[in-house]
PDB file of C-alpha atoms in Angstrom:
ATOM      1  CA  MET A   3       0.139  -0.142  -0.087  1.00 39.00           C
ATOM      2  CA  ILE A   4       2.557   2.556   0.867  1.00 44.00           C
ATOM      3  CA  LYS A   5       4.589   1.721  -2.136  1.00 46.00           C
ATOM      4  CA  GLN A   6       1.706   2.402  -4.356  1.00 48.00           C
ATOM      5  CA  LEU A   7       1.137   5.634  -2.861  1.00 38.00           C
ATOM      6  CA  PHE A   8       4.590   6.120  -2.992  1.00 40.00           C
ATOM      7  CA  LEU A   9       4.240   5.242  -6.584  1.00 43.00           C
ATOM      8  CA  THR A  10       1.196   7.242  -7.538  1.00 45.00           C
ATOM      9  CA  LEU A  11       3.001  10.404  -5.858  1.00 38.00           C
ATOM     10  CA  PHE A  12       6.245   9.970  -7.651  1.00 43.00           C
ATOM     11  CA  VAL A  13       4.212   9.634 -11.036  1.00 46.00           C
ATOM     12  CA  SER A  14       1.901  12.458 -10.212  1.00 46.00           C
ATOM     13  CA  LEU A  15       4.878  14.649  -9.537  1.00 40.00           C
ATOM     14  CA  SER A  16       7.156  14.045 -12.243  1.00 47.00           C
ATOM     15  CA  SER A  17       4.134  14.598 -14.904  1.00 49.00           C
ATOM     16  CA  LEU A  18       3.535  17.896 -13.069  1.00 40.00           C
ATOM     17  CA  PHE A  19       7.005  18.819 -13.459  1.00 40.00           C
ATOM     18  CA  TYR A  20       7.574  17.774 -17.065  1.00 46.00           C
ATOM     19  CA  CYS A  21       4.443  19.734 -17.852  1.00 46.00           C
ATOM     20  CA  GLN A  22       5.588  22.878 -15.669  1.00 41.00           C
ATOM     21  CA  GLU A  23       8.872  22.141 -17.881  1.00 44.00           C
ATOM     22  CA  GLU A  24       6.854  21.919 -21.412  1.00 49.00           C
ATOM     23  CA  ALA A  25       5.088  24.913 -20.628  1.00 43.00           C
ATOM     24  CA  PHE A  26       8.256  27.057 -19.622  1.00 40.00           C
ATOM     25  CA  ALA A  27      10.280  25.460 -23.037  1.00 53.00           C
ATOM     26  CA  ASN A  28       7.028  26.740 -25.467  1.00 52.00           C
ATOM     27  CA  ILE A  29       7.264  29.943 -23.135  1.00 44.00           C
ATOM     28  CA  GLU A  30      10.758  30.462 -23.875  1.00 54.00           C
ATOM     29  CA  LYS A  31      10.307  29.362 -27.831  1.00 52.00           C
ATOM     30  CA  SER A  32       7.403  32.055 -28.414  1.00 52.00           C
ATOM     31  CA  SER A  33       9.221  34.627 -26.359  1.00 47.00           C
ATOM     32  CA  LEU A  34      12.584  34.402 -28.793  1.00 59.00           C
ATOM     33  CA  ASP A  35      13.113  35.780 -31.623  1.00 79.00           C
ATOM     34  CA  THR A  36      13.257  32.578 -34.099  1.00 82.00           C
ATOM     35  CA  SER A  37      15.406  34.248 -36.173  1.00 84.00           C
ATOM     36  CA  LEU A  38      18.068  34.274 -33.785  1.00 87.00           C
ATOM     37  CA  MET A  39      17.522  30.416 -32.777  1.00 87.00           C
ATOM     38  CA  HIS A  40      17.740  29.348 -36.113  1.00 88.00           C
ATOM     39  CA  SER A  41      21.022  31.716 -36.857  1.00 89.00           C
ATOM     40  CA  SER A  42      22.166  30.081 -33.521  1.00 90.00           C
ATOM     41  CA  PHE A  43      21.679  26.819 -34.026  1.00 92.00           C
ATOM     42  CA  TYR A  44      24.061  26.820 -37.208  1.00 93.00           C
ATOM     43  CA  LYS A  45      26.684  29.133 -35.932  1.00 94.00           C
ATOM     44  CA  THR A  46      27.259  26.607 -33.203  1.00 93.00           C
ATOM     45  CA  GLN A  47      27.284  24.154 -35.748  1.00 95.00           C
ATOM     46  CA  GLU A  48      29.878  25.999 -38.152  1.00 95.00           C
ATOM     47  CA  ASN A  49      31.673  26.618 -35.044  1.00 95.00           C
ATOM     48  CA  ALA A  50      32.041  23.009 -34.176  1.00 96.00           C
ATOM     49  CA  MET A  51      33.411  22.230 -37.951  1.00 96.00           C
ATOM     50  CA  LYS A  52      36.215  25.128 -38.038  1.00 96.00           C
ATOM     51  CA  ILE A  53      37.564  23.275 -34.529  1.00 96.00           C
ATOM     52  CA  LEU A  54      37.249  19.948 -36.069  1.00 97.00           C
ATOM     53  CA  GLY A  55      38.750  21.311 -39.169  1.00 96.00           C
ATOM     54  CA  GLY A  56      41.434  23.342 -37.355  1.00 96.00           C
ATOM     55  CA  TRP A  57      42.515  20.244 -35.149  1.00 97.00           C
ATOM     56  CA  SER A  58      42.918  18.013 -38.211  1.00 97.00           C
ATOM     57  CA  ALA A  59      44.768  20.605 -40.072  1.00 97.00           C
ATOM     58  CA  ILE A  60      47.047  21.085 -37.133  1.00 97.00           C
ATOM     59  CA  ASN A  61      47.642  17.309 -36.976  1.00 96.00           C
ATOM     60  CA  ILE A  62      48.096  16.779 -40.666  1.00 96.00           C
ATOM     61  CA  ALA A  63      50.685  19.682 -40.370  1.00 96.00           C
ATOM     62  CA  SER A  64      52.862  18.473 -37.993  1.00 95.00           C
ATOM     63  CA  SER A  65      52.382  14.955 -37.945  1.00 94.00           C
ATOM     64  CA  PRO A  66      55.044  14.609 -41.251  1.00 93.00           C
ATOM     65  CA  PHE A  67      57.606  16.607 -39.435  1.00 91.00           C
ATOM     66  CA  LEU A  68      56.930  14.982 -35.899  1.00 90.00           C
ATOM     67  CA  LYS A  69      57.462  11.134 -37.787  1.00 90.00           C
ATOM     68  CA  THR A  70      60.709  11.906 -39.212  1.00 86.00           C
ATOM     69  CA  THR A  71      62.431  13.044 -35.830  1.00 86.00           C
ATOM     70  CA  ALA A  72      60.796  10.469 -33.538  1.00 81.00           C
ATOM     71  CA  THR A  73      61.800   7.176 -32.423  1.00 85.00           C
ATOM     72  CA  GLU A  74      60.585   3.789 -30.969  1.00 87.00           C
ATOM     73  CA  SER A  75      56.284   3.873 -31.390  1.00 90.00           C
ATOM     74  CA  TRP A  76      56.336   7.445 -32.007  1.00 92.00           C
ATOM     75  CA  PRO A  77      56.645   7.327 -35.887  1.00 93.00           C
ATOM     76  CA  HIS A  78      53.253   4.947 -35.837  1.00 93.00           C
ATOM     77  CA  PHE A  79      51.615   7.404 -33.366  1.00 95.00           C
ATOM     78  CA  HIS A  80      52.309  10.497 -35.689  1.00 95.00           C
ATOM     79  CA  GLN A  81      51.062   8.196 -38.993  1.00 96.00           C
ATOM     80  CA  MET A  82      47.794   7.195 -37.405  1.00 96.00           C
ATOM     81  CA  ASN A  83      47.303  10.856 -36.556  1.00 96.00           C
ATOM     82  CA  PHE A  84      47.852  12.092 -40.008  1.00 97.00           C
ATOM     83  CA  ASN A  85      45.842   9.055 -41.289  1.00 97.00           C
ATOM     84  CA  TRP A  86      42.849   9.816 -38.453  1.00 97.00           C
ATOM     85  CA  ASN A  87      42.623  13.518 -39.797  1.00 97.00           C
ATOM     86  CA  LEU A  88      42.468  12.871 -43.057  1.00 97.00           C
ATOM     87  CA  VAL A  89      39.366  11.592 -42.264  1.00 97.00           C
ATOM     88  CA  ASN A  90      38.422  14.222 -39.955  1.00 97.00           C
ATOM     89  CA  ILE A  91      39.218  17.352 -41.963  1.00 97.00           C
ATOM     90  CA  SER A  92      36.925  15.801 -44.734  1.00 97.00           C
ATOM     91  CA  ILE A  93      34.015  15.330 -42.650  1.00 96.00           C
ATOM     92  CA  ALA A  94      34.936  19.103 -41.067  1.00 97.00           C
ATOM     93  CA  GLY A  95      34.923  20.167 -44.929  1.00 96.00           C
ATOM     94  CA  PHE A  96      31.486  18.663 -46.093  1.00 97.00           C
ATOM     95  CA  GLY A  97      29.882  19.181 -43.019  1.00 95.00           C
ATOM     96  CA  TYR A  98      30.478  22.738 -43.053  1.00 95.00           C
ATOM     97  CA  MET A  99      29.763  23.103 -46.953  1.00 95.00           C
ATOM     98  CA  GLY A 100      26.321  21.167 -45.961  1.00 94.00           C
ATOM     99  CA  LEU A 101      25.972  23.661 -43.139  1.00 93.00           C
ATOM    100  CA  LYS A 102      26.072  26.406 -45.405  1.00 90.00           C
ATOM    101  CA  LYS A 103      23.263  24.728 -47.894  1.00 90.00           C
ATOM    102  CA  ARG A 104      21.134  24.012 -44.959  1.00 89.00           C
ATOM    103  CA  LYS A 105      21.167  27.235 -43.524  1.00 88.00           C
ATOM    104  CA  GLU A 106      19.829  28.861 -46.289  1.00 87.00           C
ATOM    105  CA  LYS A 107      16.747  26.555 -47.128  1.00 86.00           C
ATOM    106  CA  TYR A 108      12.825  27.058 -45.671  1.00 85.00           C
ATOM    107  CA  TRP A 109      12.783  26.613 -42.297  1.00 86.00           C
ATOM    108  CA  SER A 110      10.283  26.851 -39.378  1.00 87.00           C
ATOM    109  CA  LEU A 111      10.769  26.526 -35.808  1.00 87.00           C
ATOM    110  CA  ASN A 112       8.988  23.051 -35.960  1.00 90.00           C
ATOM    111  CA  SER A 113      11.624  21.948 -38.405  1.00 90.00           C
ATOM    112  CA  LEU A 114      14.497  23.766 -36.243  1.00 90.00           C
ATOM    113  CA  GLU A 115      13.725  21.814 -33.461  1.00 91.00           C
ATOM    114  CA  LYS A 116      13.456  18.719 -35.094  1.00 93.00           C
ATOM    115  CA  ASP A 117      16.880  19.413 -36.749  1.00 93.00           C
ATOM    116  CA  ARG A 118      18.403  19.795 -33.027  1.00 93.00           C
ATOM    117  CA  ASN A 119      16.934  16.535 -31.247  1.00 94.00           C
ATOM    118  CA  LYS A 120      18.515  14.632 -34.592  1.00 95.00           C
ATOM    119  CA  LEU A 121      21.450  16.551 -34.145  1.00 95.00           C
ATOM    120  CA  LYS A 122      21.494  15.647 -29.890  1.00 95.00           C
ATOM    121  CA  LYS A 123      20.779  11.677 -31.184  1.00 96.00           C
ATOM    122  CA  SER A 124      23.568  12.086 -33.625  1.00 96.00           C
ATOM    123  CA  LEU A 125      26.451  13.718 -31.180  1.00 96.00           C
ATOM    124  CA  ALA A 126      25.231  10.915 -28.432  1.00 96.00           C
ATOM    125  CA  VAL A 127      25.833   8.054 -31.149  1.00 97.00           C
ATOM    126  CA  ASN A 128      28.991   9.605 -32.047  1.00 97.00           C
ATOM    127  CA  MET A 129      30.204   9.440 -28.331  1.00 97.00           C
ATOM    128  CA  GLY A 130      29.651   6.027 -27.873  1.00 97.00           C
ATOM    129  CA  LEU A 131      31.776   5.366 -30.692  1.00 98.00           C
ATOM    130  CA  ASP A 132      34.556   7.778 -29.516  1.00 98.00           C
ATOM    131  CA  VAL A 133      34.185   5.184 -26.103  1.00 98.00           C
ATOM    132  CA  ALA A 134      34.570   2.431 -28.860  1.00 98.00           C
ATOM    133  CA  TYR A 135      37.470   3.972 -30.341  1.00 98.00           C
ATOM    134  CA  MET A 136      39.882   4.501 -27.082  1.00 98.00           C
ATOM    135  CA  VAL A 137      38.547   1.013 -25.967  1.00 98.00           C
ATOM    136  CA  PHE A 138      40.032  -0.304 -29.474  1.00 97.00           C
ATOM    137  CA  GLY A 139      43.265   1.575 -29.087  1.00 96.00           C
ATOM    138  CA  ALA A 140      43.778   0.432 -25.539  1.00 95.00           C
ATOM    139  CA  VAL A 141      42.970  -3.183 -26.917  1.00 95.00           C
ATOM    140  CA  LEU A 142      45.552  -2.609 -29.707  1.00 93.00           C
ATOM    141  CA  LYS A 143      48.123  -1.023 -27.431  1.00 91.00           C
ATOM    142  CA  ASN A 144      47.544  -3.837 -25.092  1.00 88.00           C
ATOM    143  CA  ARG A 145      47.895  -6.827 -27.728  1.00 84.00           C
ATOM    144  CA  SER A 146      51.221  -5.927 -28.570  1.00 70.00           C
ATOM    145  CA  VAL A 147      52.466  -7.686 -25.440  1.00 72.00           C
ATOM    146  CA  ASP A 148      51.499 -10.781 -26.960  1.00 73.00           C
ATOM    147  CA  ASN A 149      53.201  -9.949 -30.366  1.00 75.00           C
ATOM    148  CA  PRO A 150      56.860  -8.214 -29.826  1.00 76.00           C
ATOM    149  CA  LEU A 151      57.231  -8.005 -33.604  1.00 78.00           C
ATOM    150  CA  ASP A 152      54.678  -5.545 -34.025  1.00 86.00           C
ATOM    151  CA  LEU A 153      55.045  -3.799 -30.436  1.00 89.00           C
ATOM    152  CA  GLU A 154      56.158  -0.173 -31.729  1.00 90.00           C
ATOM    153  CA  ARG A 155      53.608  -0.443 -34.155  1.00 91.00           C
ATOM    154  CA  ASN A 156      50.801  -1.389 -32.087  1.00 92.00           C
ATOM    155  CA  VAL A 157      51.829   0.868 -29.264  1.00 93.00           C
ATOM    156  CA  GLY A 158      51.706   3.871 -31.521  1.00 94.00           C
ATOM    157  CA  PHE A 159      48.990   2.983 -33.416  1.00 95.00           C
ATOM    158  CA  GLY A 160      47.026   2.592 -30.003  1.00 95.00           C
ATOM    159  CA  ASN A 161      47.749   5.325 -28.538  1.00 95.00           C
ATOM    160  CA  SER A 162      46.917   7.835 -31.313  1.00 97.00           C
ATOM    161  CA  ILE A 163      43.674   5.935 -31.644  1.00 97.00           C
ATOM    162  CA  ILE A 164      42.956   6.517 -27.621  1.00 97.00           C
ATOM    163  CA  LEU A 165      44.315  10.409 -28.073  1.00 97.00           C
ATOM    164  CA  GLN A 166      41.879  10.826 -31.106  1.00 97.00           C
ATOM    165  CA  GLY A 167      39.246   9.159 -29.749  1.00 97.00           C
ATOM    166  CA  GLY A 168      39.386  11.581 -26.640  1.00 97.00           C
ATOM    167  CA  PHE A 169      39.473  14.468 -28.616  1.00 97.00           C
ATOM    168  CA  LEU A 170      36.611  13.770 -30.240  1.00 97.00           C
ATOM    169  CA  PHE A 171      34.280  12.347 -27.152  1.00 97.00           C
ATOM    170  CA  VAL A 172      35.078  15.693 -25.605  1.00 97.00           C
ATOM    171  CA  PHE A 173      34.298  17.589 -28.785  1.00 97.00           C
ATOM    172  CA  ASP A 174      31.042  16.130 -29.219  1.00 97.00           C
ATOM    173  CA  GLY A 175      29.836  16.268 -25.451  1.00 96.00           C
ATOM    174  CA  VAL A 176      30.654  20.079 -25.750  1.00 96.00           C
ATOM    175  CA  PHE A 177      28.822  20.314 -29.197  1.00 95.00           C
ATOM    176  CA  LEU A 178      26.303  18.409 -27.268  1.00 94.00           C
ATOM    177  CA  LEU A 179      25.879  20.743 -24.377  1.00 93.00           C
ATOM    178  CA  LYS A 180      25.832  23.407 -26.872  1.00 90.00           C
ATOM    179  CA  ASN A 181      22.550  22.274 -28.466  1.00 85.00           C
ATOM    180  CA  ARG A 182      20.897  21.642 -25.060  1.00 79.00           C
ATOM    181  CA  HIS A 183      18.592  24.135 -25.349  1.00 64.00           C
TER     182      HIS A 183
END
């Protein structure tokens, strides 16, 4: 009986808070200038693509030089950084160009909200992939213990994948927080 009472109370309060949150969100949406919301949404995405592109450009520019001066597992680390960031800079470039096109299309407050929700889901999935990259890097790095012939390569590649996955995890997390409202 007490459990049912607490459950009923919990559900009632949860619904009340949810309804209040919805009401405040609707008031907030209607009171804000929708053009500003549109502009802010796309500006945040453009800035994110610039940051990803900048990170990639730094890695692409520095890795060949650092690879030639490195020893042990470090040449492999820089090789993987270079390769990984060729993909990242492509994503950033195509993402930026796509944003420019989508920004100019017809939009409504409803479509903007749908786009924001899709972006949040996409970023959450990306964060899961980022964790998988870091785990894979750690497995690759630790796998080298069993195979001493590939020790330096696996350690270098593993460390690079851990670093790149960590960067992307933080990047996606900050980007997700920027798009929470």
